[in-house]
PDB file of C-alpha atoms and ligand atoms in Angstrom:
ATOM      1  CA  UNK A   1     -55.120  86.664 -46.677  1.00  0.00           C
ATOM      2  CA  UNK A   2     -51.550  85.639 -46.864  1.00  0.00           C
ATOM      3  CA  UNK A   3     -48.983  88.030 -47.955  1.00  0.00           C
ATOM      4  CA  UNK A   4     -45.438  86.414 -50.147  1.00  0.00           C
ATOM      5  CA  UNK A   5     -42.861  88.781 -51.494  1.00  0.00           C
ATOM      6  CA  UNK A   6     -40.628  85.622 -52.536  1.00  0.00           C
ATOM      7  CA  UNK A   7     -40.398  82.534 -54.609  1.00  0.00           C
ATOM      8  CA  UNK A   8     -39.731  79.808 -52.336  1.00  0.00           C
ATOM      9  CA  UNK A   9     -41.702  80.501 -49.663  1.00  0.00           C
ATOM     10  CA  UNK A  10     -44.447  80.861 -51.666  1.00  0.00           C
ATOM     11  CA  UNK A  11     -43.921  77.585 -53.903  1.00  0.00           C
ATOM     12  CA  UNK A  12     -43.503  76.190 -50.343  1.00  0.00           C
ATOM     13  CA  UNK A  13     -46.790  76.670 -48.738  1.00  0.00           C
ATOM     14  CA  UNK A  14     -48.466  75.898 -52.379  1.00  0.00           C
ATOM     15  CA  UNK A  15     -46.455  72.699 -52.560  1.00  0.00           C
ATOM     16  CA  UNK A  16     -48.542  71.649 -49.255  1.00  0.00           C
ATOM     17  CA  UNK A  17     -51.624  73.687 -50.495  1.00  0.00           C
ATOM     18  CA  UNK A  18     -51.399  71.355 -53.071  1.00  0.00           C
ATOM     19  CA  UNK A  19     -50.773  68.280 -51.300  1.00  0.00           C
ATOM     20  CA  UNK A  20     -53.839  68.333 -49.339  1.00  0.00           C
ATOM     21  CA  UNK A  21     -56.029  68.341 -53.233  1.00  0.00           C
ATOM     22  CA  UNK A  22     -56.581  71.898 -53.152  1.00  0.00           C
ATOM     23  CA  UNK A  23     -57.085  73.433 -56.450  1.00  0.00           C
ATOM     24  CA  UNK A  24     -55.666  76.516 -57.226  1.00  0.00           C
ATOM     25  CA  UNK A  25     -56.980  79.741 -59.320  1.00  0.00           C
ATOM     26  CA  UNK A  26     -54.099  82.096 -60.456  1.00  0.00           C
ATOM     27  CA  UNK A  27     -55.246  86.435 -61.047  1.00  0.00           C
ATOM     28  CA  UNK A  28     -52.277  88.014 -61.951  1.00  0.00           C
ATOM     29  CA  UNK A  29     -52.542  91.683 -62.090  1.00  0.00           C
ATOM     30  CA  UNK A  30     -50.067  94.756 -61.962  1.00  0.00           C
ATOM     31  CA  UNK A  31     -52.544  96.369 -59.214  1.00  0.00           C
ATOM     32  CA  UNK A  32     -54.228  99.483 -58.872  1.00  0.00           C
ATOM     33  CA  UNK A  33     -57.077  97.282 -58.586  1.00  0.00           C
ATOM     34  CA  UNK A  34     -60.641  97.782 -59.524  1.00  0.00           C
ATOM     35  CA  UNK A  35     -63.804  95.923 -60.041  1.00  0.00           C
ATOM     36  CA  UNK A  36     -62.481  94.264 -62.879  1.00  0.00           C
ATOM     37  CA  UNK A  37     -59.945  93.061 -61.294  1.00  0.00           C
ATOM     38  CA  UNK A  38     -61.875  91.840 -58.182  1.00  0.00           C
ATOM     39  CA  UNK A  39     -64.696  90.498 -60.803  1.00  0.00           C
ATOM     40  CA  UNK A  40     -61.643  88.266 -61.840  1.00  0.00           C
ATOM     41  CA  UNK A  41     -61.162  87.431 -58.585  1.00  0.00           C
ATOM     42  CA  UNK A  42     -64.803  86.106 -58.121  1.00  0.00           C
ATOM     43  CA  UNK A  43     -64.505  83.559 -60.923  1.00  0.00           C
ATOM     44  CA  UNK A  44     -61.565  82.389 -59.381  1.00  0.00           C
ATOM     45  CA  UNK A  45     -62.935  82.062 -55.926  1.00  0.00           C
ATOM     46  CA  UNK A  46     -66.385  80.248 -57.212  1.00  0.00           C
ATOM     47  CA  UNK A  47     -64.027  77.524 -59.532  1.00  0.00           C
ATOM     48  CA  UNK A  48     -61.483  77.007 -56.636  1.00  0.00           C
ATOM     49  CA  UNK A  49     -59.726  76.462 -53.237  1.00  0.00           C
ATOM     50  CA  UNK A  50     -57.623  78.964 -53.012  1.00  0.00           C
ATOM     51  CA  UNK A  51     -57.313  81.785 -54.877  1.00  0.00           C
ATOM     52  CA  UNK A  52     -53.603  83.594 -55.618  1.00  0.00           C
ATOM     53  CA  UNK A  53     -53.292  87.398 -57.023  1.00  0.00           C
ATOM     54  CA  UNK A  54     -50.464  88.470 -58.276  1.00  0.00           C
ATOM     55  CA  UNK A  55     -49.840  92.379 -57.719  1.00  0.00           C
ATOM     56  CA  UNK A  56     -46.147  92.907 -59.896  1.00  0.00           C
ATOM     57  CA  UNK A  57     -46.058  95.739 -62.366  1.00  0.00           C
ATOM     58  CA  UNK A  58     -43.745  94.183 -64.664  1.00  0.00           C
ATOM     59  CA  UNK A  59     -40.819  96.734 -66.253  1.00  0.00           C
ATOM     60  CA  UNK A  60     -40.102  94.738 -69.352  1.00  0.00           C
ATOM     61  CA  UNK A  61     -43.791  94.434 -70.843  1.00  0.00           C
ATOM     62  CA  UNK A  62     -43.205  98.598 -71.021  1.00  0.00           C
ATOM     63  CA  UNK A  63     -41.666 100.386 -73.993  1.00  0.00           C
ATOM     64  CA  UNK A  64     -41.870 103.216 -72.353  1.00  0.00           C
ATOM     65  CA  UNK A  65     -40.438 104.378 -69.260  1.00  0.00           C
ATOM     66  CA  UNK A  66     -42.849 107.460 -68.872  1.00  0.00           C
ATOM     67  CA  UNK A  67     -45.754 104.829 -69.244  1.00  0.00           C
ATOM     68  CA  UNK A  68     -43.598 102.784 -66.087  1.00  0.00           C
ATOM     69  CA  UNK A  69     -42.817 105.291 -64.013  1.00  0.00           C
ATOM     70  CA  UNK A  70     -46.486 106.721 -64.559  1.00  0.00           C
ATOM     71  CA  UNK A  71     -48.446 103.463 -63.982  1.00  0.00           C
ATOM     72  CA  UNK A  72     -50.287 104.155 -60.768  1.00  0.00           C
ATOM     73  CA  UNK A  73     -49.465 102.237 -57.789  1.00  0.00           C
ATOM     74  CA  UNK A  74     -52.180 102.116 -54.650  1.00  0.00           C
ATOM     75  CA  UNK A  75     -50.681  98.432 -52.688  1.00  0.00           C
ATOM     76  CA  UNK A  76     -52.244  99.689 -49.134  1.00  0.00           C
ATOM     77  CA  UNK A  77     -55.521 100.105 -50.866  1.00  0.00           C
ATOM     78  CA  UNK A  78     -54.811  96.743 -53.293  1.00  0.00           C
ATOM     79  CA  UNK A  79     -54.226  94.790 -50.187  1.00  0.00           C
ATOM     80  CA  UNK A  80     -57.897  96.177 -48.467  1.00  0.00           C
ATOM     81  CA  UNK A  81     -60.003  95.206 -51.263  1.00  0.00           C
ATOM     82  CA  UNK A  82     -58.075  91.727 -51.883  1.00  0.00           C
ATOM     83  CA  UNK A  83     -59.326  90.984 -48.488  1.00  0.00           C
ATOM     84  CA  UNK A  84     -62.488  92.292 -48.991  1.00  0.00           C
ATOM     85  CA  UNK A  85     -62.891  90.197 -51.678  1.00  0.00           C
ATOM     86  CA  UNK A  86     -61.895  86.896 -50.219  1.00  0.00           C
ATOM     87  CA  UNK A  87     -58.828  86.855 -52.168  1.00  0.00           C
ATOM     88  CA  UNK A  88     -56.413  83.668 -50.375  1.00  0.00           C
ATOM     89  CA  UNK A  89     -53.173  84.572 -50.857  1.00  0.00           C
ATOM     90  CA  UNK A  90     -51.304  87.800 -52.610  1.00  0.00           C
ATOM     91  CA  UNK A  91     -47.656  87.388 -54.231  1.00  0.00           C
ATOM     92  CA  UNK A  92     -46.228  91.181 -54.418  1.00  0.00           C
ATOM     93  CA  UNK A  93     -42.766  90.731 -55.445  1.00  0.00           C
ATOM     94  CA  UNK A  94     -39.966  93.346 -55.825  1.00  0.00           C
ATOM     95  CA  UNK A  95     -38.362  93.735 -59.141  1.00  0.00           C
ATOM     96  CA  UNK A  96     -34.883  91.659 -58.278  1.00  0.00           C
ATOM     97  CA  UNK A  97     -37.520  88.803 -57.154  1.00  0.00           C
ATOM     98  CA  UNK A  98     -38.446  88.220 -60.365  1.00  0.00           C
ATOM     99  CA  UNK A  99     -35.661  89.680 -62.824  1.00  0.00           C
ATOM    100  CA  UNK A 100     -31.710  88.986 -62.234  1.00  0.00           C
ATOM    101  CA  UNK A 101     -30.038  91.698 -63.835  1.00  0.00           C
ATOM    102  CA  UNK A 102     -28.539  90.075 -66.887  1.00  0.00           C
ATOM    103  CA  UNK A 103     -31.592  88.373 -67.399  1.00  0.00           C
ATOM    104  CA  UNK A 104     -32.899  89.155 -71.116  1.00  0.00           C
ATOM    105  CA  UNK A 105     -36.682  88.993 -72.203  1.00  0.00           C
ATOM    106  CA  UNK A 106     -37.898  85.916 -73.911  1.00  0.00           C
ATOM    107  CA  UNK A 107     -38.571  86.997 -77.564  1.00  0.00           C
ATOM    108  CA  UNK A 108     -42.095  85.681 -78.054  1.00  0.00           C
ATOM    109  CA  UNK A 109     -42.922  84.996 -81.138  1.00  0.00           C
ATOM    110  CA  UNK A 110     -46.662  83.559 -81.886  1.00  0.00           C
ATOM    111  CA  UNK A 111     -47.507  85.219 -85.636  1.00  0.00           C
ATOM    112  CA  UNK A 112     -50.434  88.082 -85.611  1.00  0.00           C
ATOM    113  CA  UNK A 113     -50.959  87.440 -81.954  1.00  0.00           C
ATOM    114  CA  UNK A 114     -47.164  88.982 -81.092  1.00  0.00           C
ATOM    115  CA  UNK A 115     -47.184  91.223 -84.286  1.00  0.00           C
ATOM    116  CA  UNK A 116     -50.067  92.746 -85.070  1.00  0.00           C
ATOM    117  CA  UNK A 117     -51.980  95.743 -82.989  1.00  0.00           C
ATOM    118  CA  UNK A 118     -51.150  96.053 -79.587  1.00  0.00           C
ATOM    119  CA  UNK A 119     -47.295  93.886 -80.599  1.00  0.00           C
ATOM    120  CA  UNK A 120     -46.892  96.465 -83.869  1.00  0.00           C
ATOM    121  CA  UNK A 121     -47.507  99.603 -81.483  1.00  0.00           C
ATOM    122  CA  UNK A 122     -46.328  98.602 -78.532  1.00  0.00           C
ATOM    123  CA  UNK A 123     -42.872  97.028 -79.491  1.00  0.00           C
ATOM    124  CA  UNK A 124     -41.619  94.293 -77.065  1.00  0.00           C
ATOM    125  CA  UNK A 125     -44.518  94.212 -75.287  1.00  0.00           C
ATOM    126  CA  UNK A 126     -45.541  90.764 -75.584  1.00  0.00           C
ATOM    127  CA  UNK A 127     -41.847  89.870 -75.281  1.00  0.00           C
ATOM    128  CA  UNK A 128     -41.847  90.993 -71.807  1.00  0.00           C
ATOM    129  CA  UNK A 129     -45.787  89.588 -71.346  1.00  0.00           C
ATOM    130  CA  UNK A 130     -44.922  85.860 -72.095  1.00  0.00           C
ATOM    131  CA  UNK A 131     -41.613  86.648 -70.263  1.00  0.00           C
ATOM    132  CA  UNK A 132     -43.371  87.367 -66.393  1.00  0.00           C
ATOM    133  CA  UNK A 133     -46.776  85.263 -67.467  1.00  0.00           C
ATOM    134  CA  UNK A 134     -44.229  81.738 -67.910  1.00  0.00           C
ATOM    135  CA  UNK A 135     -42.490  83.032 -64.751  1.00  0.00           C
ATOM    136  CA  UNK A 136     -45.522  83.455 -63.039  1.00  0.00           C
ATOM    137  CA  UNK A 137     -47.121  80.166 -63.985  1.00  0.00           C
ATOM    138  CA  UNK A 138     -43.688  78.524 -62.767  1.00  0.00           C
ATOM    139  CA  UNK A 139     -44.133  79.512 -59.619  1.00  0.00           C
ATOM    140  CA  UNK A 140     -47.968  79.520 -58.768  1.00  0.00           C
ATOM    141  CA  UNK A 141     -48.517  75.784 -61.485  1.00  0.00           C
ATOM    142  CA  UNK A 142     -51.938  76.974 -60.916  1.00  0.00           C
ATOM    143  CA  UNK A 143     -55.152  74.802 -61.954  1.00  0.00           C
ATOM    144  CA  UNK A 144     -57.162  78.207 -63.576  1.00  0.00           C
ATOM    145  CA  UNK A 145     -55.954  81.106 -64.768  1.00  0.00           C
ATOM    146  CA  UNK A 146     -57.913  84.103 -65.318  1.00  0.00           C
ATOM    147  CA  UNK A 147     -57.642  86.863 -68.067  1.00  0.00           C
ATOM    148  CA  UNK A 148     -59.774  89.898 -68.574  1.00  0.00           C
ATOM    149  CA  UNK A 149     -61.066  89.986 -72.145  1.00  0.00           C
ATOM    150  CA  UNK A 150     -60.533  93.846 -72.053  1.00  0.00           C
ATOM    151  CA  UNK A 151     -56.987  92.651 -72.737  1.00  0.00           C
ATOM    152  CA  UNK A 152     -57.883  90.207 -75.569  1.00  0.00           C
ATOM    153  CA  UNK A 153     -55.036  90.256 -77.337  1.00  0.00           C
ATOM    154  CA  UNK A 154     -53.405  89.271 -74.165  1.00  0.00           C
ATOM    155  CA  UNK A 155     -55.444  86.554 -73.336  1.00  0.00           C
ATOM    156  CA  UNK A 156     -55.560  84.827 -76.579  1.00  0.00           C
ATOM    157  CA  UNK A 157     -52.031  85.194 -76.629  1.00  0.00           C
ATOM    158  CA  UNK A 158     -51.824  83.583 -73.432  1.00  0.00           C
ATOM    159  CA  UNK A 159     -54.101  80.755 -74.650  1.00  0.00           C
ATOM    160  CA  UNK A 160     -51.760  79.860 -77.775  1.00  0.00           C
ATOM    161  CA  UNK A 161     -48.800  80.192 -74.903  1.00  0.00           C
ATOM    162  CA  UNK A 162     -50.528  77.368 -72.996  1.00  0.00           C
ATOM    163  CA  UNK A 163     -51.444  75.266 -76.077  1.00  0.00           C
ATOM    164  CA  UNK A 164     -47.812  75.541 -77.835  1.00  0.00           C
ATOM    165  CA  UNK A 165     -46.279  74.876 -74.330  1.00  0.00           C
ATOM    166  CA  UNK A 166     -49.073  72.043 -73.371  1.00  0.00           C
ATOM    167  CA  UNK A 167     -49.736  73.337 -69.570  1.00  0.00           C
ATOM    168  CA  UNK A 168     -52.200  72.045 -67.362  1.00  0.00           C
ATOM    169  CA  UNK A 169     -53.603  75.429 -66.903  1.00  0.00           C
ATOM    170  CA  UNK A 170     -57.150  76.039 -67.977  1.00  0.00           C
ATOM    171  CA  UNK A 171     -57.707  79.492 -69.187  1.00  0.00           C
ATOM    172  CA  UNK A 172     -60.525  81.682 -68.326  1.00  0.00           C
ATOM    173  CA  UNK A 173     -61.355  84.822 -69.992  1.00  0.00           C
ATOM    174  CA  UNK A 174     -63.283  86.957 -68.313  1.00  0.00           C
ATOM    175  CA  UNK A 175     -66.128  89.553 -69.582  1.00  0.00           C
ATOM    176  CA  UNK A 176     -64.675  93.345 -69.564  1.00  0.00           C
ATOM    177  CA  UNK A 177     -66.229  95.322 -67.076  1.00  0.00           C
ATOM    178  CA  UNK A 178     -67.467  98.910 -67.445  1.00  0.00           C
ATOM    179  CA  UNK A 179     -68.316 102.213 -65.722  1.00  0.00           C
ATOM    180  CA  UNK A 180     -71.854 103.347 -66.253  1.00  0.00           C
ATOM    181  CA  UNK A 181     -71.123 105.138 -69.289  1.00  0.00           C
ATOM    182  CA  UNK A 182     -69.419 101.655 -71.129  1.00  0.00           C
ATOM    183  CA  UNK A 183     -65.994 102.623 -70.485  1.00  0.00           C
ATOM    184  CA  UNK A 184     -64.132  99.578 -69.528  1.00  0.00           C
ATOM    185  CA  UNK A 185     -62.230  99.901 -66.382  1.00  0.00           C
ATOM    186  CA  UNK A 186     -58.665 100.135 -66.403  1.00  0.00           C
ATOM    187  CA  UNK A 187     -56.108 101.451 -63.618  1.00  0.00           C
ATOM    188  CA  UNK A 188     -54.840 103.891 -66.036  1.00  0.00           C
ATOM    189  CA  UNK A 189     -58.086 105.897 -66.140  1.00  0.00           C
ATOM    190  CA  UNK A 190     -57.687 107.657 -62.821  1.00  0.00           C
ATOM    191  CA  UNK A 191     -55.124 109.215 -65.024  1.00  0.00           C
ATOM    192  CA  UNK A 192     -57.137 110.877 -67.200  1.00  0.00           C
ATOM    193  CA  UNK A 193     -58.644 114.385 -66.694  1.00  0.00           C
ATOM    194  CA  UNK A 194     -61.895 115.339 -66.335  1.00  0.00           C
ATOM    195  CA  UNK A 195     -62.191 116.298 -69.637  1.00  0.00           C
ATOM    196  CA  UNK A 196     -60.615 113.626 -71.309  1.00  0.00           C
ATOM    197  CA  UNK A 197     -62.138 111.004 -69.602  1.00  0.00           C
ATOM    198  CA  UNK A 198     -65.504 112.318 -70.806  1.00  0.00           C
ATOM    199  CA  UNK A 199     -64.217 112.190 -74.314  1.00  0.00           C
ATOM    200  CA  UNK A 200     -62.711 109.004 -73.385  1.00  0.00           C
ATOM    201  CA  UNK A 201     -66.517 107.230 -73.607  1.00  0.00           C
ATOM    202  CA  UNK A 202     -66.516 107.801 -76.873  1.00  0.00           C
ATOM    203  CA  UNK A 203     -64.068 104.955 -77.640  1.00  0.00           C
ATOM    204  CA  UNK A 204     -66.672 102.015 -76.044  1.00  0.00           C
ATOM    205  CA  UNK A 205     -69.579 103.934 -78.203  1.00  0.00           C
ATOM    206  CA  UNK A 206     -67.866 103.993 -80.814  1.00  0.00           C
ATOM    207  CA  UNK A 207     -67.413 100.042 -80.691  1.00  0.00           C
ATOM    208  CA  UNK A 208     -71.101  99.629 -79.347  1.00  0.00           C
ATOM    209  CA  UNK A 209     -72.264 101.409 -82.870  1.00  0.00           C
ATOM    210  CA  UNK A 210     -69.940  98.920 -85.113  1.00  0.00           C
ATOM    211  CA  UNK A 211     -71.775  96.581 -83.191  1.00  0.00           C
ATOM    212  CA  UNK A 212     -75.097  97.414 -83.699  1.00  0.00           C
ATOM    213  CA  UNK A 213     -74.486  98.406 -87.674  1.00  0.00           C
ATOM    214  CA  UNK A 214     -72.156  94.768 -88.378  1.00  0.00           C
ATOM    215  CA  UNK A 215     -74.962  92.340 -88.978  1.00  0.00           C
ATOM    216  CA  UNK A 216     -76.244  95.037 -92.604  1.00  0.00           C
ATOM    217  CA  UNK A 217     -72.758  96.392 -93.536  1.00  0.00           C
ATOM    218  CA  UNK A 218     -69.828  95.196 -95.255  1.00  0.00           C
ATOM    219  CA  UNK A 219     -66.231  95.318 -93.492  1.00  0.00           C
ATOM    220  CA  UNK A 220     -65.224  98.461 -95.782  1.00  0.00           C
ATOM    221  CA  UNK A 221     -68.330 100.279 -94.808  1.00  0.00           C
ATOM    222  CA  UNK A 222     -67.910  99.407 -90.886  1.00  0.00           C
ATOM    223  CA  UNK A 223     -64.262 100.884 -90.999  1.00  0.00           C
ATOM    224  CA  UNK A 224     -65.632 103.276 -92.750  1.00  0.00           C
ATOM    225  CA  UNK A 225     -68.138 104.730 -90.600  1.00  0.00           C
ATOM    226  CA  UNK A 226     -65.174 104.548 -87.506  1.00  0.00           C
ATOM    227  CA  UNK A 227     -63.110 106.191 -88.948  1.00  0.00           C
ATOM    228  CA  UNK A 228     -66.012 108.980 -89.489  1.00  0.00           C
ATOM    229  CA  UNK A 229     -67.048 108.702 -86.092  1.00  0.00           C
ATOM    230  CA  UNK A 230     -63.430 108.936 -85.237  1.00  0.00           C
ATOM    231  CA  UNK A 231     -62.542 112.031 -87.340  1.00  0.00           C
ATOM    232  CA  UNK A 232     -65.894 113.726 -85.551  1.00  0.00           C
ATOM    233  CA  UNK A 233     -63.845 113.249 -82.445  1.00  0.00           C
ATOM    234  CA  UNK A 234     -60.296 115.221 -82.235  1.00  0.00           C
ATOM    235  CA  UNK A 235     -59.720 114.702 -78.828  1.00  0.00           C
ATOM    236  CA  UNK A 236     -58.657 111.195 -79.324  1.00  0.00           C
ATOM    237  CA  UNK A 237     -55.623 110.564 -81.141  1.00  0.00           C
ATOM    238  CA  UNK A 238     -56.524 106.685 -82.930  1.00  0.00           C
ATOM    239  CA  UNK A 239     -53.494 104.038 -83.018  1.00  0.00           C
ATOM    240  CA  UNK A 240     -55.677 101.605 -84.641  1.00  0.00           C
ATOM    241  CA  UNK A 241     -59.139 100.525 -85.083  1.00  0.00           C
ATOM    242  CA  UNK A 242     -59.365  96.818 -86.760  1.00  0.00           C
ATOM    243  CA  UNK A 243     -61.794  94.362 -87.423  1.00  0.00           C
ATOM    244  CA  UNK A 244     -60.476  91.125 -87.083  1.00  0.00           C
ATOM    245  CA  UNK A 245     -61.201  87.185 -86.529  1.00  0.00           C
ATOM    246  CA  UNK A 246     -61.195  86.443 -83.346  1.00  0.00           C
ATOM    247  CA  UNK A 247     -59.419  83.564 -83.374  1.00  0.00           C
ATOM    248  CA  UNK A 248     -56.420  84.719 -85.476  1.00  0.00           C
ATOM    249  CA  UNK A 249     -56.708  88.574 -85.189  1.00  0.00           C
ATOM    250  CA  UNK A 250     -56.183  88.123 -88.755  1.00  0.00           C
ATOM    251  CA  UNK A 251     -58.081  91.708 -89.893  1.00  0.00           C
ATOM    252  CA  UNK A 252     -60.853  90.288 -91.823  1.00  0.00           C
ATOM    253  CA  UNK A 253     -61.918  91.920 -95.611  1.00  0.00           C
ATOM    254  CA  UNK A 254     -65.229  90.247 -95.678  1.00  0.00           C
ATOM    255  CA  UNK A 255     -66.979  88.563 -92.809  1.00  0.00           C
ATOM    256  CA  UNK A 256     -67.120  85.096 -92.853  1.00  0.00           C
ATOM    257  CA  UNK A 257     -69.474  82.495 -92.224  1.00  0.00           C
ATOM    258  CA  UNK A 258     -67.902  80.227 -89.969  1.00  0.00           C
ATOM    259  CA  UNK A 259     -65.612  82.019 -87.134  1.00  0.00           C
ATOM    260  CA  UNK A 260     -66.772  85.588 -85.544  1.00  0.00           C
ATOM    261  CA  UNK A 261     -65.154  88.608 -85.749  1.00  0.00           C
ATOM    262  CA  UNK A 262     -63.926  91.477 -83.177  1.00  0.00           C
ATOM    263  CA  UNK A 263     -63.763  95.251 -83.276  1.00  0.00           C
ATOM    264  CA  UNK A 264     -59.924  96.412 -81.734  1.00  0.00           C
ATOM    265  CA  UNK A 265     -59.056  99.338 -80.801  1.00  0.00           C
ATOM    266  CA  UNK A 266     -56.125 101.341 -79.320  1.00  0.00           C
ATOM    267  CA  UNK A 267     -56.193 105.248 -79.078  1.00  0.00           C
ATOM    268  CA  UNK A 268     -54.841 107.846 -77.487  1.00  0.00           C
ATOM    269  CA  UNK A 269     -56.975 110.571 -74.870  1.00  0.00           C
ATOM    270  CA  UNK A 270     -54.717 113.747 -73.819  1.00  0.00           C
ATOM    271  CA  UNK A 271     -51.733 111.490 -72.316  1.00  0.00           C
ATOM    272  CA  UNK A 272     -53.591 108.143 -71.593  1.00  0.00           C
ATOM    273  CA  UNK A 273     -53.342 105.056 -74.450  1.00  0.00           C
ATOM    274  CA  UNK A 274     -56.623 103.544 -73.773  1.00  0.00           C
ATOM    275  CA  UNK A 275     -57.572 100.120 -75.500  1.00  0.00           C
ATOM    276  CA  UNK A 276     -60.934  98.034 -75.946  1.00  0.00           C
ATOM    277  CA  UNK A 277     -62.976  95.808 -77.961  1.00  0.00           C
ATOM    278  CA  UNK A 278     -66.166  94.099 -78.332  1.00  0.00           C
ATOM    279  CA  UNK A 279     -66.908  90.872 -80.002  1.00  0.00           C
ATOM    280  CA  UNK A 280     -69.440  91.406 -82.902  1.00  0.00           C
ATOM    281  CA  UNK A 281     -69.928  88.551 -83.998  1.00  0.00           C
TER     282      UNK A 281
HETATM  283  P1  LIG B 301     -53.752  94.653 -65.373  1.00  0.00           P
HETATM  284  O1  LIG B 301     -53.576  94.889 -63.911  1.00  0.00           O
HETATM  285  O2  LIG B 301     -54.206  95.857 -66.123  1.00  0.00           O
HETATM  286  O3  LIG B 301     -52.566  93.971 -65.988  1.00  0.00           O
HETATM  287  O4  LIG B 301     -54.949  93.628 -65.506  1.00  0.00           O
HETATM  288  C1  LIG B 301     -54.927  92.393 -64.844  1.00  0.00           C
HETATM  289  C2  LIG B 301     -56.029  91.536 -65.392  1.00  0.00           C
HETATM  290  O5  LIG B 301     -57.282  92.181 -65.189  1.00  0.00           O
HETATM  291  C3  LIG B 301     -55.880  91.317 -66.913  1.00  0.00           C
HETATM  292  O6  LIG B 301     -56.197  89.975 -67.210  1.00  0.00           O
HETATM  293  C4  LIG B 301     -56.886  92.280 -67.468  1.00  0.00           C
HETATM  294  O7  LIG B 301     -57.387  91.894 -68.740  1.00  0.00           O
HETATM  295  C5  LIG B 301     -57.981  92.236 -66.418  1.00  0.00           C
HETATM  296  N1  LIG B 301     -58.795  93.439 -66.509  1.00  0.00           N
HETATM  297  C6  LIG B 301     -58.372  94.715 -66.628  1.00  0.00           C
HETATM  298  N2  LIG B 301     -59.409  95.568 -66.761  1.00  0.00           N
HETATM  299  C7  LIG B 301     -60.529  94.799 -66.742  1.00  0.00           C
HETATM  300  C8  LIG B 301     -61.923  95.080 -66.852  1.00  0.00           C
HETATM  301  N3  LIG B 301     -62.375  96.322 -67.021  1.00  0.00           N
HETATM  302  N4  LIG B 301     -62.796  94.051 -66.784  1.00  0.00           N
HETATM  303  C9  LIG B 301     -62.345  92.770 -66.624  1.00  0.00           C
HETATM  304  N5  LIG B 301     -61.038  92.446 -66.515  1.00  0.00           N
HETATM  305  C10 LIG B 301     -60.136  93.438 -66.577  1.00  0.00           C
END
């Protein structure tokens, strides 16, 4: 695997990449890798010539500095299992790489997608998403790009980002992929402690009940029954639970016919923000 910490060199030895027909699959991650991550990296590998991870943990998608300065960061081990995995090439660049310092975020602006959930609690976020993602793409011009639904927000934003901006990328989103228990892997849950993070499987069973009751209830009596199951639960501390279409995230009041709808959610375990979702429909 080759190792780039900067722009040109790496847009250099694509360029050539390139040249010779290669097609090229894009992962962009902010490390601490997992098996999500790496299961990422398999789709990309099986679709394409080379395969390019990004490892960057990106300041300005954070609004707050506790979550930054927290977010775990393992590159000796990141670089091991990249190889392991048959990854190509790995761009790990500093901060000032990316960023100049008077730089400002690009305000992103895509309706519900940038607004609503994970935009209304996490403010700027997608700002500083859309800001490193068009960076990233400018650099790499890959062929596929892969997302992990377990960010779906993300990744449909991303997919409206492509469309509005008419890229040659094609975008993949990925299944989410979970520990034995169902909760979906995330570098932030080596964080949690060992009590939390068994109250922390609560949050994919919760999702996996909505799931099961959705095809014989109503919308109101879905939320409902969360926000039971939720109050049965103290330990987690809910920022939002929605059902929504999953095209729009527009929260839905009935279900309808036509498009299919997806349970959100964003909560809180001891000091962790944990988010999931399943598609129920
Ligand atoms: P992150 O490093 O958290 O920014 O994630 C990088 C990519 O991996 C994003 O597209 C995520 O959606 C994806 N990802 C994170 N966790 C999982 C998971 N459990 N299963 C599949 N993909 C994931």
């Amino acid at each position: 695997m080759k190792l780039f910490k900067q722009i040109s060199s790496l847009r250099q030895h694509l360029a050539a990449e390139r040249q010779k027909g290669k097609q090229i699959g894009f992962v962009p991650t902010m490390g601490a890798l997992h098996k999500g991550h790496l299961s990422l990296i398999s789709s990309s590998r099986a679709q394409n010539d080379l395969t390019v991870c990004s490892i960057f943990v990106n300041p300005t998608q954070f609004n707050s500095s506790e979550d930054l300065s927290k977010y775990p960061r393992t590159i000796e081990n990141d670089i091991k299992l990249l190889i392991e995995s048959g990854c190509n090439i790995l761009f790990h660049p500093e901060v000032n790489e990316m960023y100049s310092s008077v730089e400002e975020t690009r305000v992103a602006d895509y309706g519900l997608l940038t607004s609503s959930l994970e935009g209304q609690f996490r403010l700027g976020h997608f700002d500083g998403v859309i800001t490193i993602v068009k960076k990233l793409f400018d650099v790499i011009e890959p062929d596929n790009a892969y997302f992990g639904q377990k960010d779906y927000q993300q990744a449909a934003l991303i997919g409206a980002f492509i469309q509005r901006n008419s890229l040659k990328i094609k975008l993949h989103i990925c299944p989410t992929l979970r520990d034995s228990d169902g909760l979906a892997l995330s570098s932030r849950n080596v964080r949690l402690s060992p009590d939390d993070r068994k109250d922390a499987v609560s949050i994919p069973q919760l999702l996996f009940m909505i799931k099961e009751n959705y095809p014989n209830n109503s919308i109101t009596v879905l939320k409902a029954k969360a926000l039971d199951y939720l109050s049965k639960v103290p330990s987690l501390t809910l920022e939002y639970f929605e059902i929504a279409d999953s095209q729009t995230l527009e929260p839905l009041k009935e279900k309808h016919e036509s498009g299919s709808a997806i349970a959100l959610i964003a909560a809180w375990c001891g000091n962790v923000r944990l988010i999931d979702n399943l598609l129920l429909s």
